[in-house]
Coordinates of C-alpha atoms in Angstrom, one line a residue:
Chain A
M5 CA 84.6 110.2 117.4
D6 CA 81.4 109.6 115.4
V7 CA 81.3 105.8 115.6
T8 CA 78.1 103.7 115.6
V9 CA 79.0 100.7 117.6
T10 CA 76.7 97.9 116.6
E11 CA 79.3 95.1 116.5
T12 CA 81.4 94.4 119.5
V13 CA 83.3 91.3 118.3
F14 CA 85.9 91.2 115.6
E15 CA 88.8 88.8 115.1
F16 CA 91.2 88.4 112.3
N17 CA 91.3 84.9 110.8
Q18 CA 94.6 83.1 110.0
H19 CA 94.5 84.2 106.3
E20 CA 94.0 87.9 107.3
K21 CA 96.8 87.7 109.8
A22 CA 99.1 86.2 107.2
E23 CA 98.2 89.1 104.8
I24 CA 99.1 91.7 107.5
D25 CA 102.3 89.8 108.2
I26 CA 103.4 90.3 104.6
W27 CA 102.9 94.0 105.0
V28 CA 104.7 94.1 108.3
A29 CA 107.7 92.3 106.9
Q30 CA 108.4 95.0 104.3
Y31 CA 109.1 97.7 106.9
P32 CA 112.0 97.8 109.4
L33 CA 111.5 95.6 112.5
E34 CA 110.8 98.5 114.8
Q35 CA 108.4 100.2 112.3
K36 CA 105.3 97.9 112.5
R37 CA 103.2 101.1 112.7
S38 CA 103.8 101.5 108.9
A39 CA 101.4 98.6 108.3
V40 CA 98.5 100.4 110.0
I41 CA 96.8 101.5 106.7
P42 CA 97.1 98.2 105.0
A43 CA 95.9 96.4 108.1
L44 CA 92.9 98.8 108.4
H45 CA 92.0 98.0 104.7
I46 CA 92.1 94.3 105.5
A47 CA 90.0 94.8 108.7
Q48 CA 87.4 96.9 106.8
K49 CA 87.1 94.2 104.1
A50 CA 86.7 91.5 106.7
N51 CA 84.1 93.5 108.6
G52 CA 81.6 94.0 105.8
G53 CA 83.0 97.3 104.4
W54 CA 83.4 99.4 107.6
L55 CA 85.5 99.7 110.7
S56 CA 83.8 99.0 114.0
E57 CA 85.5 100.0 117.2
A58 CA 86.3 96.3 117.7
A59 CA 87.9 96.0 114.3
M60 CA 90.1 99.0 114.9
K61 CA 91.1 97.6 118.3
A62 CA 92.0 94.3 116.7
V63 CA 94.4 96.2 114.4
A64 CA 95.9 97.9 117.4
D65 CA 96.3 94.6 119.2
Y66 CA 97.7 92.8 116.3
L67 CA 100.3 95.4 115.5
G68 CA 101.0 96.1 119.2
L69 CA 100.1 99.8 118.9
P70 CA 98.2 102.1 121.3
Q71 CA 94.6 102.2 120.1
I72 CA 94.7 106.0 119.6
Q73 CA 97.3 105.5 116.9
V74 CA 94.8 103.4 114.9
F75 CA 91.8 105.5 115.6
E76 CA 93.5 108.7 114.4
V77 CA 94.5 107.1 111.2
A78 CA 91.0 105.5 110.6
T79 CA 89.4 108.9 111.1
F80 CA 91.7 110.8 108.8
Y81 CA 91.5 108.8 105.5
S82 CA 88.3 109.0 103.4
M83 CA 88.3 105.3 102.3
F84 CA 87.7 104.2 105.8
E85 CA 84.1 104.0 106.9
L86 CA 83.2 104.4 110.5
A87 CA 79.6 103.4 110.2
P88 CA 78.0 100.4 108.4
V89 CA 77.6 100.8 104.6
G90 CA 75.6 98.9 102.1
K91 CA 76.7 95.7 100.3
H92 CA 77.6 97.9 97.3
K93 CA 79.4 101.2 97.9
L94 CA 79.1 103.5 94.9
C95 CA 81.7 106.3 95.1
V96 CA 80.9 109.0 92.6
C97 CA 83.5 111.6 91.7
T98 CA 82.1 115.1 91.2
N99 CA 85.4 117.0 91.1
V100 CA 86.2 119.4 88.2
A101 CA 86.9 117.1 85.3
C102 CA 83.8 114.9 86.2
L103 CA 81.7 118.0 86.8
L104 CA 82.6 119.4 83.3
N105 CA 81.6 116.0 81.8
G106 CA 78.2 115.6 83.5
S107 CA 78.7 114.1 86.9
D108 CA 75.6 116.1 88.1
D109 CA 73.5 114.0 85.8
I110 CA 75.1 110.8 87.1
V111 CA 74.5 111.8 90.7
A112 CA 70.9 112.8 89.9
H113 CA 70.3 109.5 88.1
L114 CA 71.8 107.4 91.0
K115 CA 69.7 109.3 93.6
K116 CA 66.5 108.7 91.5
R117 CA 67.3 105.0 91.0
L118 CA 68.3 104.3 94.5
K119 CA 65.9 106.7 96.2
I120 CA 68.7 108.0 98.5
G121 CA 70.8 111.0 98.8
L122 CA 74.6 111.3 98.9
G123 CA 76.1 109.8 102.0
E124 CA 73.0 107.6 102.5
T125 CA 72.4 103.8 102.5
T126 CA 69.3 102.1 101.1
A127 CA 66.9 100.6 103.7
D128 CA 67.6 97.1 102.5
K129 CA 71.4 97.8 103.1
Q130 CA 72.2 97.0 99.5
F131 CA 73.6 100.3 98.3
T132 CA 75.5 103.3 99.8
L133 CA 75.9 106.4 97.6
K134 CA 79.0 108.4 98.4
E135 CA 80.4 111.6 96.8
V136 CA 84.2 111.4 96.6
E137 CA 87.0 113.7 95.5
C138 CA 89.1 113.2 92.3
L139 CA 89.7 109.5 91.6
G140 CA 92.5 110.1 89.2
A141 CA 90.8 108.9 86.0
C142 CA 89.9 112.4 84.7
V143 CA 90.4 111.8 81.0
N144 CA 87.6 109.2 81.2
A145 CA 85.2 111.4 83.2
P146 CA 82.7 111.0 84.6
V147 CA 83.9 108.2 86.9
L148 CA 82.7 106.1 89.8
Q149 CA 84.2 103.4 91.9
L150 CA 82.2 100.3 92.9
G151 CA 84.1 98.0 95.2
E152 CA 87.6 97.8 93.8
E153 CA 86.6 98.6 90.2
Y154 CA 86.5 101.9 88.3
H155 CA 83.6 102.6 85.9
E156 CA 84.5 105.3 83.4
K157 CA 82.9 107.5 80.7
L158 CA 79.6 107.1 82.5
T159 CA 76.2 107.8 81.1
P160 CA 72.8 107.3 82.8
E161 CA 72.4 104.2 80.6
K162 CA 75.8 102.8 81.7
V163 CA 74.7 103.4 85.3
D164 CA 71.5 101.4 84.7
A165 CA 73.4 98.5 83.2
L166 CA 75.8 98.6 86.2
L167 CA 72.9 98.5 88.7
A168 CA 71.1 95.8 86.8
G169 CA 74.1 93.6 87.2
L170 CA 74.0 94.1 90.9
E171 CA 70.4 93.6 91.6
Chain B
M16 CA 104.7 115.3 62.8
I17 CA 104.8 115.6 66.6
A18 CA 106.9 113.0 68.3
V19 CA 104.8 111.1 70.9
D20 CA 105.0 108.3 73.5
Q21 CA 108.8 107.9 73.6
I22 CA 109.5 107.8 77.3
C23 CA 107.0 106.6 79.8
F24 CA 104.4 105.4 77.2
R25 CA 107.0 103.8 74.9
A26 CA 105.4 100.4 75.5
N27 CA 101.8 101.4 75.2
H28 CA 101.3 100.3 71.6
L29 CA 102.4 96.7 72.4
P30 CA 100.2 93.8 73.7
E31 CA 100.4 93.3 77.4
P32 CA 102.9 96.2 77.8
W33 CA 103.1 95.7 81.6
T34 CA 105.0 92.4 81.4
L35 CA 108.7 91.9 81.9
K36 CA 108.9 90.1 78.5
T37 CA 107.5 93.2 76.7
Y38 CA 109.6 95.6 78.7
E39 CA 112.8 93.7 77.9
S40 CA 111.8 93.4 74.2
L41 CA 112.2 97.3 74.2
G42 CA 115.6 97.1 75.8
G43 CA 114.2 97.4 79.3
Y44 CA 116.5 96.7 82.2
A45 CA 119.5 96.9 79.8
V46 CA 120.7 100.1 81.6
W47 CA 120.3 98.5 85.0
R48 CA 122.2 95.4 83.9
D49 CA 124.9 97.5 82.4
I50 CA 125.3 99.7 85.5
L51 CA 125.7 96.6 87.7
K52 CA 128.0 94.8 85.3
N53 CA 130.4 97.7 84.9
K54 CA 129.9 99.1 88.4
T55 CA 129.4 102.5 86.7
D56 CA 130.5 105.4 88.8
P57 CA 127.3 106.9 90.3
T58 CA 128.6 110.4 89.8
L59 CA 128.6 109.8 86.0
L60 CA 125.0 108.8 86.2
L61 CA 124.1 111.8 88.3
E62 CA 125.8 114.1 85.7
Q63 CA 123.7 112.6 83.0
I64 CA 120.5 113.2 84.9
K65 CA 121.6 116.8 85.7
N66 CA 122.5 117.5 82.0
S67 CA 119.2 116.2 80.8
F68 CA 117.4 118.9 82.7
L69 CA 114.8 116.4 83.9
R70 CA 112.5 118.4 86.2
G71 CA 110.1 116.8 88.7
R72 CA 106.9 115.7 87.1
G73 CA 104.7 115.7 90.2
G74 CA 104.0 119.5 90.2
A75 CA 106.9 121.5 91.5
G76 CA 109.3 121.0 88.6
F77 CA 112.4 120.8 90.8
P78 CA 115.5 119.6 88.9
T79 CA 115.8 115.9 89.6
G80 CA 119.6 115.7 89.3
L81 CA 120.0 118.5 91.9
K82 CA 117.6 116.8 94.2
W83 CA 119.5 113.5 93.9
S84 CA 122.8 115.3 94.6
F85 CA 121.5 116.4 98.1
I86 CA 122.1 112.8 99.2
S87 CA 125.6 111.7 99.6
R88 CA 126.1 108.1 98.4
N89 CA 128.9 107.5 100.9
S90 CA 127.2 108.9 104.0
P91 CA 126.7 106.1 106.5
G92 CA 123.3 104.8 107.7
Q93 CA 120.1 103.7 105.9
K94 CA 118.8 105.8 103.1
Y95 CA 115.6 105.5 101.2
V96 CA 114.1 106.3 97.8
V97 CA 110.3 106.8 97.8
C98 CA 108.1 107.1 94.8
N99 CA 105.0 109.4 95.0
S100 CA 102.2 107.5 93.2
D101 CA 99.5 109.2 95.3
E102 CA 98.1 110.8 92.2
G103 CA 95.2 113.0 93.2
E104 CA 95.6 116.5 91.8
P105 CA 92.2 117.0 90.1
G106 CA 92.7 116.6 86.4
T107 CA 95.7 114.3 86.7
C108 CA 95.7 110.7 85.7
K109 CA 99.0 110.0 84.1
D110 CA 100.8 108.0 86.8
R111 CA 97.8 105.6 86.8
D112 CA 98.7 104.7 83.2
I113 CA 102.4 104.4 83.9
L114 CA 101.6 102.0 86.7
R115 CA 99.1 100.1 84.6
Y116 CA 101.1 99.9 81.3
N117 CA 104.8 100.4 82.2
P118 CA 105.5 99.4 85.8
H119 CA 108.9 97.9 85.0
Q120 CA 110.3 101.2 83.8
L121 CA 109.4 102.7 87.1
I122 CA 111.0 99.8 89.0
E123 CA 114.2 100.2 86.9
G124 CA 114.2 104.0 87.5
M125 CA 113.9 103.6 91.2
A126 CA 116.6 100.9 91.4
I127 CA 118.9 103.2 89.5
A128 CA 118.1 106.0 91.9
G129 CA 118.9 103.7 94.8
Y130 CA 122.2 102.9 93.2
V131 CA 123.1 106.5 92.6
M132 CA 122.3 107.6 96.1
G133 CA 123.4 104.4 97.9
A134 CA 119.9 103.7 99.1
T135 CA 119.1 100.0 99.6
V136 CA 115.4 100.2 100.2
G137 CA 112.6 101.8 98.2
Y138 CA 108.9 102.2 98.6
N139 CA 106.3 103.2 96.0
Y140 CA 103.3 104.9 97.7
I141 CA 100.2 104.3 95.6
R142 CA 96.8 105.8 96.3
G143 CA 94.5 103.3 97.9
E144 CA 91.7 103.6 95.3
F145 CA 94.1 102.5 92.5
N146 CA 93.4 98.7 92.7
E147 CA 94.3 97.9 89.1
P148 CA 97.5 100.0 89.1
I149 CA 98.5 98.5 92.6
N150 CA 98.1 95.0 91.3
R151 CA 100.0 95.7 88.1
F152 CA 102.9 97.2 90.0
H153 CA 102.9 94.4 92.6
D154 CA 103.0 91.8 89.8
A155 CA 105.8 93.6 88.1
L156 CA 107.8 93.6 91.4
K157 CA 107.3 89.9 91.7
E158 CA 108.6 89.4 88.1
A159 CA 111.6 91.6 88.8
Y160 CA 112.5 89.7 91.9
A161 CA 112.1 86.4 90.2
A162 CA 114.4 87.6 87.4
G163 CA 117.0 88.6 90.0
L164 CA 116.8 92.3 89.2
L165 CA 116.0 93.3 92.8
G166 CA 117.0 91.9 96.2
N167 CA 120.3 91.0 97.6
N168 CA 123.6 91.0 95.6
I169 CA 121.7 91.8 92.4
L170 CA 123.3 90.0 89.4
N171 CA 126.2 89.2 91.6
A172 CA 127.3 92.9 91.5
G173 CA 127.4 93.3 95.3
F174 CA 124.5 95.8 95.4
N175 CA 121.3 95.3 97.3
F176 CA 118.0 97.0 96.6
D177 CA 114.7 96.0 98.0
L178 CA 111.6 97.6 96.6
Y179 CA 108.1 97.5 98.0
H180 CA 104.7 99.0 97.4
H181 CA 102.7 100.8 100.0
I182 CA 99.0 101.8 99.8
G183 CA 97.2 104.9 100.9
A184 CA 93.5 105.3 101.9
G185 CA 92.1 108.4 100.4
A186 CA 93.8 111.7 101.3
Y187 CA 94.9 114.3 98.7
I188 CA 97.4 115.8 101.2
C189 CA 99.5 112.6 101.1
G190 CA 100.7 113.7 97.7
E191 CA 102.7 116.4 99.6
E192 CA 106.0 114.7 100.1
T193 CA 106.3 115.1 103.9
A194 CA 102.7 114.1 104.5
L195 CA 103.4 111.1 102.3
L196 CA 106.3 110.1 104.6
E197 CA 104.1 110.5 107.7
S198 CA 101.5 108.3 106.0
L199 CA 104.1 105.8 105.1
E200 CA 105.1 105.7 108.8
G201 CA 101.5 104.8 109.6
K202 CA 100.3 108.3 110.8
R203 CA 97.8 110.9 109.7
G204 CA 99.0 112.8 106.6
N205 CA 100.0 116.0 108.3
P206 CA 102.8 117.7 106.3
R207 CA 106.0 118.3 108.3
F208 CA 107.6 121.7 108.8
K209 CA 110.6 122.2 106.5
P210 CA 113.5 122.4 107.0
P211 CA 114.7 119.8 107.7
F212 CA 114.1 118.6 104.2
P213 CA 113.6 114.8 103.4
A214 CA 117.1 114.7 102.0
S215 CA 118.4 115.0 105.6
Y216 CA 115.4 113.9 107.7
G217 CA 113.0 111.8 105.7
L218 CA 111.4 108.3 106.1
Y219 CA 112.0 107.1 109.7
G220 CA 114.3 110.1 110.1
C221 CA 116.7 108.8 107.5
P222 CA 117.9 110.7 104.3
T223 CA 115.2 110.2 101.7
T224 CA 114.6 111.2 98.1
I225 CA 111.0 111.4 96.9
N226 CA 110.2 111.7 93.2
N227 CA 107.0 111.4 91.2
T228 CA 106.2 108.2 89.3
E229 CA 106.8 109.9 85.9
T230 CA 110.1 111.3 87.0
F231 CA 111.5 107.9 88.1
A232 CA 110.1 106.2 85.0
S233 CA 111.9 108.8 82.7
V234 CA 115.3 107.9 84.1
P235 CA 116.1 104.6 82.3
V236 CA 115.3 106.1 78.9
I237 CA 117.5 109.2 79.6
L238 CA 120.4 107.0 80.5
E239 CA 119.8 104.7 77.5
K240 CA 119.5 107.4 74.9
G241 CA 121.6 110.1 76.5
S242 CA 120.9 113.4 78.3
D243 CA 121.4 115.4 75.1
W244 CA 118.7 113.4 73.2
F245 CA 116.3 114.0 76.1
L246 CA 117.1 117.7 76.5
E247 CA 116.9 118.5 72.8
M248 CA 113.5 116.9 72.6
G249 CA 112.1 119.7 74.8
K250 CA 113.3 123.3 75.3
P251 CA 116.3 124.8 77.1
K252 CA 115.9 124.0 80.9
N253 CA 112.8 122.0 80.1
G254 CA 114.1 118.7 79.0
G255 CA 112.3 115.8 77.5
M256 CA 108.7 114.7 77.1
K257 CA 105.9 115.3 79.5
I258 CA 102.6 113.5 79.8
F259 CA 99.6 115.9 79.7
S260 CA 96.2 114.6 80.9
V261 CA 93.8 116.6 78.8
S262 CA 90.3 116.5 80.3
G263 CA 87.1 118.5 80.3
H264 CA 85.4 119.9 77.2
V265 CA 87.4 118.3 74.5
N266 CA 86.3 115.8 71.8
R267 CA 89.1 113.2 72.6
P268 CA 90.2 113.6 76.2
G269 CA 93.3 111.5 77.0
N270 CA 96.9 111.3 78.2
F271 CA 99.4 112.6 75.6
E272 CA 103.1 112.2 76.0
V273 CA 104.6 115.0 74.0
P274 CA 107.8 117.2 73.9
L275 CA 107.9 119.9 76.6
G276 CA 107.3 123.2 74.9
L277 CA 104.6 122.0 72.5
P278 CA 102.3 124.9 71.7
F279 CA 99.1 124.6 73.6
K280 CA 97.0 124.9 70.4
D281 CA 98.7 121.7 69.1
L282 CA 97.9 119.8 72.3
L283 CA 94.3 121.0 72.1
E284 CA 94.2 119.7 68.5
M285 CA 95.6 116.3 69.5
A286 CA 92.7 116.1 72.0
G287 CA 90.3 116.7 69.2
G288 CA 89.6 120.3 69.8
V289 CA 86.9 121.9 71.9
R290 CA 83.8 119.7 72.0
N291 CA 80.8 120.2 69.7
G292 CA 82.5 123.2 68.0
Y293 CA 82.1 125.4 71.0
R294 CA 84.6 128.2 71.6
L295 CA 87.3 127.8 74.2
K296 CA 86.7 129.9 77.3
A297 CA 89.5 129.1 79.8
V298 CA 92.1 126.5 80.8
I299 CA 93.5 125.2 84.0
P300 CA 96.9 124.2 82.6
G301 CA 98.5 122.2 85.5
G302 CA 95.9 120.7 87.8
S303 CA 93.3 122.4 90.0
S304 CA 96.0 124.1 92.1
A305 CA 97.3 126.0 89.0
P306 CA 95.9 129.5 88.3
L307 CA 93.4 129.5 85.5
L308 CA 94.2 131.3 82.2
P309 CA 91.6 132.7 79.7
A310 CA 91.5 131.3 76.2
D311 CA 93.3 134.2 74.5
I312 CA 96.4 133.9 76.7
M313 CA 96.4 130.1 76.5
M314 CA 96.3 129.9 72.7
D315 CA 99.6 131.7 72.4
L316 CA 101.4 129.7 75.1
D317 CA 103.8 126.8 74.9
M318 CA 103.4 123.9 77.4
D319 CA 106.6 124.0 79.4
F320 CA 107.5 125.0 83.0
D321 CA 109.0 128.4 82.2
S322 CA 106.4 129.6 79.6
L323 CA 103.5 128.8 81.9
A324 CA 105.2 130.4 84.9
H325 CA 105.9 133.5 82.9
A326 CA 102.2 133.7 82.0
G327 CA 101.3 133.6 85.7
S328 CA 100.3 130.0 86.0
M329 CA 102.2 126.8 86.2
L330 CA 102.8 123.5 84.5
G331 CA 102.1 121.6 87.7
S332 CA 101.3 118.0 87.2
G333 CA 100.5 118.5 83.5
A334 CA 96.7 118.2 84.0
V335 CA 95.1 120.4 81.3
I336 CA 91.5 121.1 82.1
I337 CA 89.6 122.6 79.2
M338 CA 86.5 124.7 79.6
D339 CA 84.2 125.8 76.8
E340 CA 82.0 128.9 76.5
T341 CA 79.1 127.1 78.3
T342 CA 81.0 126.8 81.5
C343 CA 79.8 128.6 84.6
M344 CA 83.0 129.8 86.3
V345 CA 81.3 130.3 89.6
K346 CA 80.2 126.7 89.6
V347 CA 83.6 125.4 88.7
L348 CA 85.4 127.5 91.3
A349 CA 82.8 126.6 94.0
R350 CA 83.6 122.9 93.4
I351 CA 87.4 123.4 93.5
A352 CA 87.1 125.4 96.7
H353 CA 85.0 122.6 98.2
F354 CA 87.7 120.2 97.3
Y355 CA 90.4 122.1 99.2
F356 CA 88.1 122.5 102.2
E357 CA 87.6 118.7 102.2
E358 CA 91.2 117.9 101.8
S359 CA 92.9 120.4 104.2
C360 CA 94.6 118.3 106.9
G361 CA 93.6 120.9 109.5
Q362 CA 96.9 121.6 111.2
C363 CA 97.4 125.2 110.1
T364 CA 94.6 127.6 111.1
P365 CA 94.7 129.8 107.9
C366 CA 94.1 126.8 105.7
R367 CA 91.7 124.9 107.9
E368 CA 89.5 127.9 108.5
G369 CA 90.1 129.8 105.3
T370 CA 89.3 126.9 102.9
G371 CA 85.9 126.6 104.7
W372 CA 85.2 130.3 104.5
M373 CA 86.0 130.3 100.7
S374 CA 83.9 127.2 100.1
R375 CA 80.9 128.6 102.0
I376 CA 81.0 132.0 100.4
L377 CA 81.3 130.5 96.9
H378 CA 78.4 128.2 97.7
R379 CA 76.3 131.2 98.7
I380 CA 77.2 133.1 95.5
L381 CA 76.4 130.1 93.4
H382 CA 73.0 129.6 95.0
G383 CA 71.8 133.2 94.7
Q384 CA 72.7 134.3 98.2
G385 CA 75.8 136.3 97.3
R386 CA 76.4 139.7 98.8
K387 CA 78.2 142.7 97.3
E388 CA 81.1 142.5 99.8
H389 CA 81.7 138.8 99.1
L390 CA 84.3 139.3 96.4
T391 CA 86.4 141.5 98.6
L392 CA 86.0 139.0 101.5
L393 CA 87.1 136.1 99.2
D394 CA 90.2 138.0 98.2
N395 CA 91.0 138.9 101.8
V396 CA 90.7 135.3 102.9
A397 CA 92.8 134.0 100.0
Q398 CA 95.5 136.6 100.8
N399 CA 95.5 135.5 104.4
I400 CA 96.1 131.9 103.5
M401 CA 98.9 132.5 100.9
G402 CA 102.3 131.9 102.4
R403 CA 101.0 131.4 105.9
T404 CA 100.8 127.6 106.0
I405 CA 103.3 124.7 106.5
C406 CA 102.7 123.2 103.1
A407 CA 101.5 124.3 99.7
L408 CA 97.9 123.2 100.0
G409 CA 97.0 126.6 101.4
D410 CA 98.5 128.4 98.4
A411 CA 96.9 125.8 96.1
A412 CA 93.5 126.6 97.6
A413 CA 94.0 130.4 97.3
M414 CA 95.4 130.6 93.8
P415 CA 92.3 129.3 91.9
V416 CA 90.1 131.7 93.8
Q417 CA 92.2 134.7 92.9
S418 CA 92.7 133.7 89.3
F419 CA 89.1 132.9 88.6
I420 CA 87.9 136.2 90.0
K421 CA 90.7 138.1 88.3
H422 CA 89.8 136.8 84.8
F423 CA 86.1 136.4 85.2
R424 CA 85.0 139.0 87.7
S425 CA 81.9 140.1 85.8
E426 CA 80.5 136.5 86.0
F427 CA 80.8 136.6 89.8
E428 CA 79.3 140.0 90.0
Y429 CA 76.4 139.0 87.8
H430 CA 75.7 136.0 90.1
I431 CA 75.7 138.3 93.2
E432 CA 73.6 141.0 91.6
H433 CA 71.0 138.8 89.9
G434 CA 71.1 135.7 92.1
A435 CA 71.3 133.6 88.9
C436 CA 73.8 132.6 86.2
N437 CA 74.5 134.9 83.3
L438 CA 74.6 131.7 81.1
G439 CA 70.9 131.1 80.5
G440 CA 69.7 133.1 83.6
Q441 CA 69.1 129.9 85.6
Q442 CA 69.5 129.4 89.3
H443 CA 71.9 126.5 90.1
D444 CA 70.5 123.4 91.8

């Protein structure tokens, strides 16, 4: 597994544990494993946007699962990051509807502005630029996701305004 | 005048359409209340769904009533209803708007499905990226519980139905129903071998019915207005309205809820026609997995399951991707092939390896390194994937490759021969 281990300590706080408990409660008693994806989302958020080995182990411990069952899920789903990311993660869709509506220009503009390539993080750890598959907002292409928000019908000017709001 | 927005989008014109108050102002939950009050015979409800010819809106178009009939209401043990809101078929963005603007109708549809099949628990699996839709659906659940429309002994009728949301984390394959169940159980999204089908061995090994968001959300309106009303809106064996997500090279891209069987040219007109006065070149009529059709065939077609199947493509999820004459077909196909390579779960060798082969070959052709034998090789790889995998992702990866080359072979040959695009003679970046 391609994991950069730079943090060895991770603990859920009471609030995060309570959040996981709400998820656990909606599955049958013997099916706590069903909460692994929601718990990994909570862990990733608490850990600055990525899953360290310690964070994944904390999910396994809290849900009472073998660690492998958490690692195999964390490595399968594209929203989970296994290495540190920037403070702002820009996920740009380049799939067919976005491609037809100029996502190439959006990617080129972001690369130029941030001076990084796809899959890279700026030296100051502020921005990560990631190419993603269809985000499911195709009639408003081109689209990117920043944090939890979608930004739609993008133009280079809109990208500039978005970045200006973050700097 | 073409009738629009009468089923899933019926609340969209109202302020805050996602609230319980707005939904009830349209008669929402009246069907659910009526069923519980009169303890309606579930077989009568099932008959109505069958007669309406509602077909699954997620892509396969399987008759919903028939699917529901596979689960016996009186069989013992836990049963589940699961909604597939893992919308990710490229071009498709309709379920997002149902979740955002009409979540209560989905809740009502799922509750009715639970009643018909004797399932007391339901889950709605929503893709993890959909924060706004997740929150809208979750808020609607809280409202429905507070109003006593879900939970134990609902409206004192002696029926229990608990409904929850579940979130994904970025995996197209989880839109495949058995991969979705694996994911809901907290595992990697590897599709299961079928049979057994979910109706006998589904979530946690229990009988389970899985339907798409739009399918469940259509149910309350069918029962309210009658199966004949619904069926007559569409064409024989193609009942009702369908939401089409029209994207790509059109002036007014958008989601359009229109009668099934609407001529494609009318749908194109509703979307404002091809952008900037360009000519239409080709259309993917049902999401990226559906075979591409050239303009001359599309312009004579109606948008329903049977017409598109007859023309060699499929209605799929209703994602209509429009390409004008400036579109490089090699570039589009290379992107689509890359998508399937990225999203293959990897458990079947033909798909895991084949999608990589197709993606790499198309990348080479696109970037001026194509060889004469590449088109034969692409066809060979595609044929060796088709029908040789556990789930339909393999076929979905192969069909675009075959259809693009079939209809636009000369463009691929030009790229291979000249190492550049025939549209402007440029090399691609």
